[in-house]
XYZ file of N, CA and C in Angstrom:
417
model
N 0.272 66.707 5.562
C -0.832 67.134 4.722
C -0.307 67.353 3.300
N -1.021 66.794 2.322
C -0.615 66.958 0.927
C -1.335 68.155 0.315
N -0.931 68.516 -0.876
C -1.577 69.648 -1.547
C -2.995 69.286 -1.986
N -3.285 67.975 -2.115
C -4.638 67.539 -2.450
C -5.622 67.922 -1.358
N -5.175 67.915 -0.124
C -6.049 68.148 1.016
C -5.962 69.599 1.429
N -7.068 70.303 1.236
C -6.997 71.732 1.468
C -8.062 72.266 2.405
N -9.122 71.521 2.650
C -10.243 72.056 3.412
C -10.380 71.412 4.781
N -10.567 72.255 5.791
C -10.925 71.747 7.115
C -12.387 71.340 7.058
N -12.803 70.533 8.011
C -14.162 69.996 8.009
C -15.208 71.112 8.047
N -14.943 72.174 8.786
C -15.879 73.297 8.853
C -16.025 74.002 7.517
N -14.925 74.105 6.772
C -14.972 74.723 5.446
C -15.806 73.879 4.479
N -15.598 72.573 4.547
C -16.371 71.671 3.679
C -17.853 71.770 4.033
N -18.148 71.823 5.328
C -19.544 71.929 5.768
C -20.189 73.197 5.217
N -19.502 74.304 5.326
C -20.049 75.576 4.823
C -20.263 75.539 3.316
N -19.267 75.064 2.587
C -19.347 75.094 1.129
C -20.323 74.072 0.556
N -20.557 72.994 1.285
C -21.440 71.952 0.766
C -22.848 72.032 1.352
N -23.009 72.805 2.426
C -24.337 72.965 3.008
C -24.793 71.817 3.886
N -23.860 71.025 4.390
C -24.210 69.967 5.350
C -23.458 70.222 6.648
N -23.930 69.609 7.708
C -23.314 69.837 9.016
C -22.028 69.026 9.168
N -21.227 69.441 10.131
C -19.987 68.720 10.436
C -20.285 67.269 10.835
N -21.277 67.022 11.726
C -21.587 65.618 12.047
C -22.012 64.802 10.821
N -22.702 65.431 9.891
C -23.101 64.730 8.666
C -21.871 64.334 7.862
N -20.903 65.234 7.766
C -19.664 64.904 7.046
C -18.950 63.727 7.705
N -18.884 63.746 9.023
C -18.245 62.626 9.731
C -18.990 61.324 9.460
N -20.332 61.419 9.448
C -21.158 60.245 9.178
C -20.916 59.720 7.761
N -20.900 60.618 6.781
C -20.620 60.222 5.403
C -19.251 59.545 5.297
N -18.289 60.087 6.027
C -16.946 59.498 6.000
C -16.972 58.096 6.607
N -17.695 57.934 7.705
C -17.821 56.628 8.359
C -18.452 55.608 7.420
N -19.447 56.046 6.638
C -20.119 55.153 5.692
C -19.305 54.905 4.424
N -18.222 55.655 4.251
C -17.400 55.507 3.059
C -17.975 56.216 1.845
N -18.838 57.196 2.078
C -19.451 57.930 0.970
C -18.553 59.029 0.425
N -17.637 59.513 1.246
C -16.707 60.557 0.809
C -15.287 60.096 1.089
N -14.364 60.716 0.383
C -12.950 60.406 0.570
C -12.553 60.747 2.008
N -11.920 59.817 2.706
C -11.542 60.088 4.099
C -10.600 61.283 4.217
N -10.725 61.956 5.332
C -9.862 63.109 5.598
C -8.482 62.626 6.012
N -7.496 63.478 5.745
C -6.152 63.250 6.269
C -6.032 64.071 7.537
N -5.280 63.588 8.480
C -5.065 64.331 9.719
C -3.784 65.147 9.597
N -3.889 66.414 9.940
C -2.713 67.272 9.950
C -1.935 67.067 11.240
N -0.768 67.657 11.330
C 0.047 67.571 12.540
C -0.691 68.164 13.735
N -1.619 69.078 13.463
C -2.389 69.713 14.518
C -3.616 68.884 14.931
N -3.836 67.734 14.274
C -4.966 66.866 14.598
C -6.239 67.184 13.825
N -6.240 68.272 13.077
C -7.423 68.645 12.308
C -7.600 67.710 11.120
N -8.853 67.550 10.709
C -9.163 66.787 9.501
C -9.031 67.732 8.304
N -8.325 67.271 7.306
C -8.199 68.025 6.064
C -8.730 67.170 4.924
N -9.655 67.750 4.178
C -10.313 67.027 3.099
C -9.787 67.458 1.743
N -9.797 66.502 0.821
C -9.415 66.782 -0.564
C -10.448 67.715 -1.196
N -10.024 68.429 -2.202
C -10.912 69.352 -2.905
C -12.136 68.639 -3.484
N -11.980 67.371 -3.826
C -13.067 66.603 -4.450
C -14.212 66.292 -3.495
N -13.988 66.429 -2.200
C -15.021 66.064 -1.225
C -16.264 66.936 -1.382
N -16.077 68.197 -1.698
C -17.234 69.076 -1.858
C -18.116 68.568 -3.004
N -17.517 68.186 -4.120
C -18.326 67.666 -5.237
C -18.952 66.321 -4.853
N -18.271 65.535 -4.041
C -18.840 64.264 -3.585
C -20.083 64.515 -2.725
N -19.990 65.472 -1.820
C -21.130 65.794 -0.947
C -22.281 66.359 -1.781
N -21.974 67.207 -2.732
C -23.021 67.756 -3.591
C -23.700 66.655 -4.404
N -22.928 65.664 -4.843
C -23.516 64.517 -5.540
C -24.468 63.769 -4.610
N -24.057 63.546 -3.384
C -24.899 62.842 -2.401
C -26.210 63.602 -2.208
N -26.120 64.919 -2.078
C -27.327 65.730 -1.893
C -28.252 65.638 -3.105
N -27.694 65.658 -4.304
C -28.502 65.547 -5.521
C -29.179 64.177 -5.584
N -28.430 63.137 -5.243
C -28.986 61.782 -5.263
C -30.101 61.647 -4.220
N -29.912 62.265 -3.052
C -30.957 62.245 -2.028
C -32.194 63.002 -2.503
N -31.995 64.057 -3.273
C -33.132 64.825 -3.803
C -33.976 63.965 -4.750
N -33.381 62.934 -5.324
C -34.111 61.992 -6.169
C -34.800 60.905 -5.348
N -34.619 60.968 -4.032
C -35.237 59.979 -3.157
C -34.376 58.766 -2.889
N -33.114 58.826 -3.295
C -32.221 57.689 -3.069
C -31.721 57.688 -1.630
N -31.685 56.513 -1.042
C -31.190 56.339 0.318
C -29.662 56.266 0.297
N -29.063 56.497 1.453
C -27.594 56.486 1.520
C -27.006 55.141 1.104
N -27.677 54.035 1.426
C -27.139 52.734 1.005
C -27.220 52.572 -0.514
N -28.241 53.146 -1.131
C -28.329 53.114 -2.592
C -27.239 53.993 -3.210
N -26.997 55.135 -2.595
C -25.933 56.030 -3.074
C -24.583 55.328 -2.944
N -24.391 54.606 -1.844
C -23.149 53.841 -1.646
C -22.963 52.834 -2.778
N -24.040 52.163 -3.180
C -23.975 51.195 -4.280
C -23.564 51.881 -5.583
N -24.135 53.045 -5.831
C -23.787 53.811 -7.034
C -22.311 54.178 -7.015
N -21.830 54.648 -5.864
C -20.420 55.024 -5.730
C -19.504 53.815 -5.889
N -19.937 52.670 -5.384
C -19.142 51.443 -5.529
C -18.971 51.077 -7.002
N -20.050 51.187 -7.771
C -19.975 50.885 -9.204
C -18.997 51.851 -9.869
N -19.120 53.125 -9.537
C -18.233 54.152 -10.123
C -16.778 53.903 -9.712
N -16.566 53.502 -8.458
C -15.210 53.227 -7.977
C -14.563 52.058 -8.716
N -15.382 51.174 -9.265
C -14.864 50.053 -10.066
C -14.566 50.490 -11.499
N -14.794 51.772 -11.797
C -14.512 52.291 -13.129
C -15.651 52.109 -14.114
N -16.833 51.787 -13.594
C -17.996 51.588 -14.453
C -18.963 52.755 -14.290
N -19.761 52.980 -15.308
C -20.807 53.995 -15.211
C -22.015 53.395 -14.491
N -22.522 54.053 -13.474
C -23.655 53.511 -12.727
C -25.022 53.953 -13.257
N -25.060 54.511 -14.454
C -26.300 55.098 -14.967
C -27.431 54.075 -15.116
N -27.116 52.867 -15.546
C -28.163 51.836 -15.669
C -28.716 51.499 -14.286
N -27.829 51.417 -13.306
C -28.271 51.154 -11.940
C -29.186 52.274 -11.448
N -28.814 53.512 -11.737
C -29.624 54.661 -11.331
C -30.997 54.579 -11.989
N -31.032 54.233 -13.276
C -32.318 54.089 -13.971
C -33.188 53.028 -13.289
N -32.568 51.905 -12.912
C -33.312 50.835 -12.244
C -33.810 51.278 -10.862
N -32.967 51.990 -10.141
C -33.378 52.483 -8.829
C -34.538 53.469 -8.949
N -34.479 54.343 -9.962
C -35.560 55.308 -10.160
C -36.854 54.610 -10.583
N -36.743 53.591 -11.411
C -37.935 52.838 -11.814
C -38.585 52.200 -10.584
N -37.767 51.668 -9.711
C -38.266 51.065 -8.469
C -38.945 52.130 -7.601
N -38.336 53.309 -7.487
C -38.917 54.412 -6.701
C -40.262 54.837 -7.293
N -40.327 54.943 -8.610
C -41.572 55.341 -9.270
C -42.666 54.321 -8.992
N -42.325 53.038 -9.060
C -43.299 51.980 -8.757
C -43.780 52.106 -7.307
N -42.856 52.325 -6.384
C -43.227 52.488 -4.979
C -44.143 53.695 -4.793
N -43.819 54.792 -5.468
C -44.646 55.999 -5.371
C -46.045 55.757 -5.937
N -46.136 55.060 -7.059
C -47.443 54.757 -7.634
C -48.286 53.922 -6.679
N -47.658 52.975 -6.014
C -48.359 52.161 -5.017
C -48.829 53.030 -3.858
N -47.955 53.898 -3.356
C -48.323 54.787 -2.253
C -49.442 55.741 -2.650
N -49.376 56.285 -3.861
C -50.416 57.196 -4.343
C -51.760 56.470 -4.391
N -51.752 55.257 -4.895
C -52.976 54.468 -4.972
C -53.546 54.219 -3.575
N -52.681 53.854 -2.639
C -53.123 53.612 -1.262
C -53.671 54.889 -0.639
N -53.027 56.014 -0.910
C -53.481 57.281 -0.348
C -54.816 57.702 -0.962
N -55.003 57.453 -2.244
C -56.276 57.789 -2.880
C -57.406 56.958 -2.282
N -57.141 55.687 -2.043
C -58.136 54.817 -1.414
C -58.457 55.310 -0.007
N -57.444 55.663 0.740
C -57.632 56.173 2.093
C -58.429 57.477 2.082
N -58.119 58.349 1.136
C -58.845 59.618 1.004
C -60.319 59.359 0.737
N -60.609 58.401 -0.148
C -62.000 58.059 -0.451
C -62.720 57.530 0.795
N -62.023 56.735 1.600
C -62.614 56.228 2.842
C -62.933 57.373 3.801
N -61.997 58.316 3.927
C -62.231 59.464 4.807
C -63.399 60.311 4.313
N -63.464 60.512 3.001
C -64.573 61.284 2.441
C -65.905 60.581 2.680
N -65.912 59.249 2.601
C -67.139 58.485 2.860
C -67.574 58.656 4.310
N -66.621 58.599 5.234
C -66.965 58.823 6.645
C -67.501 60.232 6.846
N -66.846 61.191 6.232
C -67.274 62.584 6.382
C -68.709 62.761 5.874
N -69.001 62.166 4.725
C -70.354 62.244 4.164
C -71.357 61.529 5.077
N -70.972 60.358 5.527
C -71.832 59.543 6.400
C -72.143 60.282 7.699
N -71.196 61.027 8.206
C -71.372 61.682 9.503
C -72.059 63.038 9.404
N -72.159 63.588 8.209
C -72.829 64.890 8.064
C -74.286 64.757 8.495
N -74.742 65.700 9.242
C -76.129 65.713 9.686
C -76.382 64.887 10.934
N -75.408 64.087 11.355
C -75.586 63.335 12.606
C -75.410 64.271 13.790
N -76.147 64.023 14.830
C -75.995 64.790 16.060
C -75.564 63.805 17.146
N -74.271 63.668 17.323
C -73.795 62.702 18.321
C -74.196 63.116 19.734
N -74.420 62.127 20.546
C -74.766 62.348 21.947
C -73.609 61.863 22.813
N -73.299 62.610 23.834
C -72.229 62.257 24.764
C -72.688 61.107 25.652
N -71.846 60.098 25.754
C -72.130 58.999 26.678
C -70.851 58.661 27.415
N -71.000 58.049 28.562
C -69.811 57.715 29.369
C -68.984 56.610 28.734
N -69.599 55.750 27.952
C -68.898 54.602 27.383
C -68.091 54.956 26.140
N -68.389 56.072 25.507
C -67.729 56.427 24.261
C -66.936 57.726 24.416
N -65.871 57.801 23.641
C -65.091 59.038 23.620
C -65.622 59.949 22.526
N -65.746 59.411 21.324
C -66.332 60.149 20.188
C -67.246 59.187 19.456
N -68.531 59.403 19.527
C -69.482 58.474 18.885
C -69.235 58.290 17.386
N -68.713 59.294 16.706
C -68.440 59.154 15.283
C -67.349 58.111 15.039
N -66.270 58.242 15.752
C -65.158 57.294 15.584
C -65.579 55.902 16.035
N -66.445 55.828 17.022
C -66.908 54.526 17.517
C -67.666 53.742 16.447
N -68.186 54.428 15.402
C -68.938 53.729 14.347
C -68.023 53.009 13.366
N -66.742 53.276 13.419
C -65.790 52.681 12.476
C -65.485 51.238 12.867
N -65.485 50.372 11.861
C -65.085 48.984 12.083
C -63.628 48.857 11.668
N -62.744 48.516 12.611
C -61.311 48.422 12.255
C -61.016 47.286 11.311
């Protein structure tokens, strides 16, 4: 074990706010610096791993997926600033959100139309139907 490696996996989990299995998963994906194994078999992580995990959490808070975060880290590992890539990823996310918002607004309007249409109706129970209101919908 070198002096660079100071934290056991449980310590990193506590300080970074992620679970031990999550840390192992991040390591498997290459998102964090791999642990060194001590003579006792324990994983020891470099001090930088906590900041790496915190970066991952911040990037996830922006809606970035782990594969997108991996791409950002790859650019940084090549010695380049990934800020333009991040801007492009965020622009793509914003476009996706605008599309989803539009679809949800349309869906909301459809539901409101059904609600208005069904007000004042007195459905009758029949053996062939489960809910006469829903039965009026054309898929």
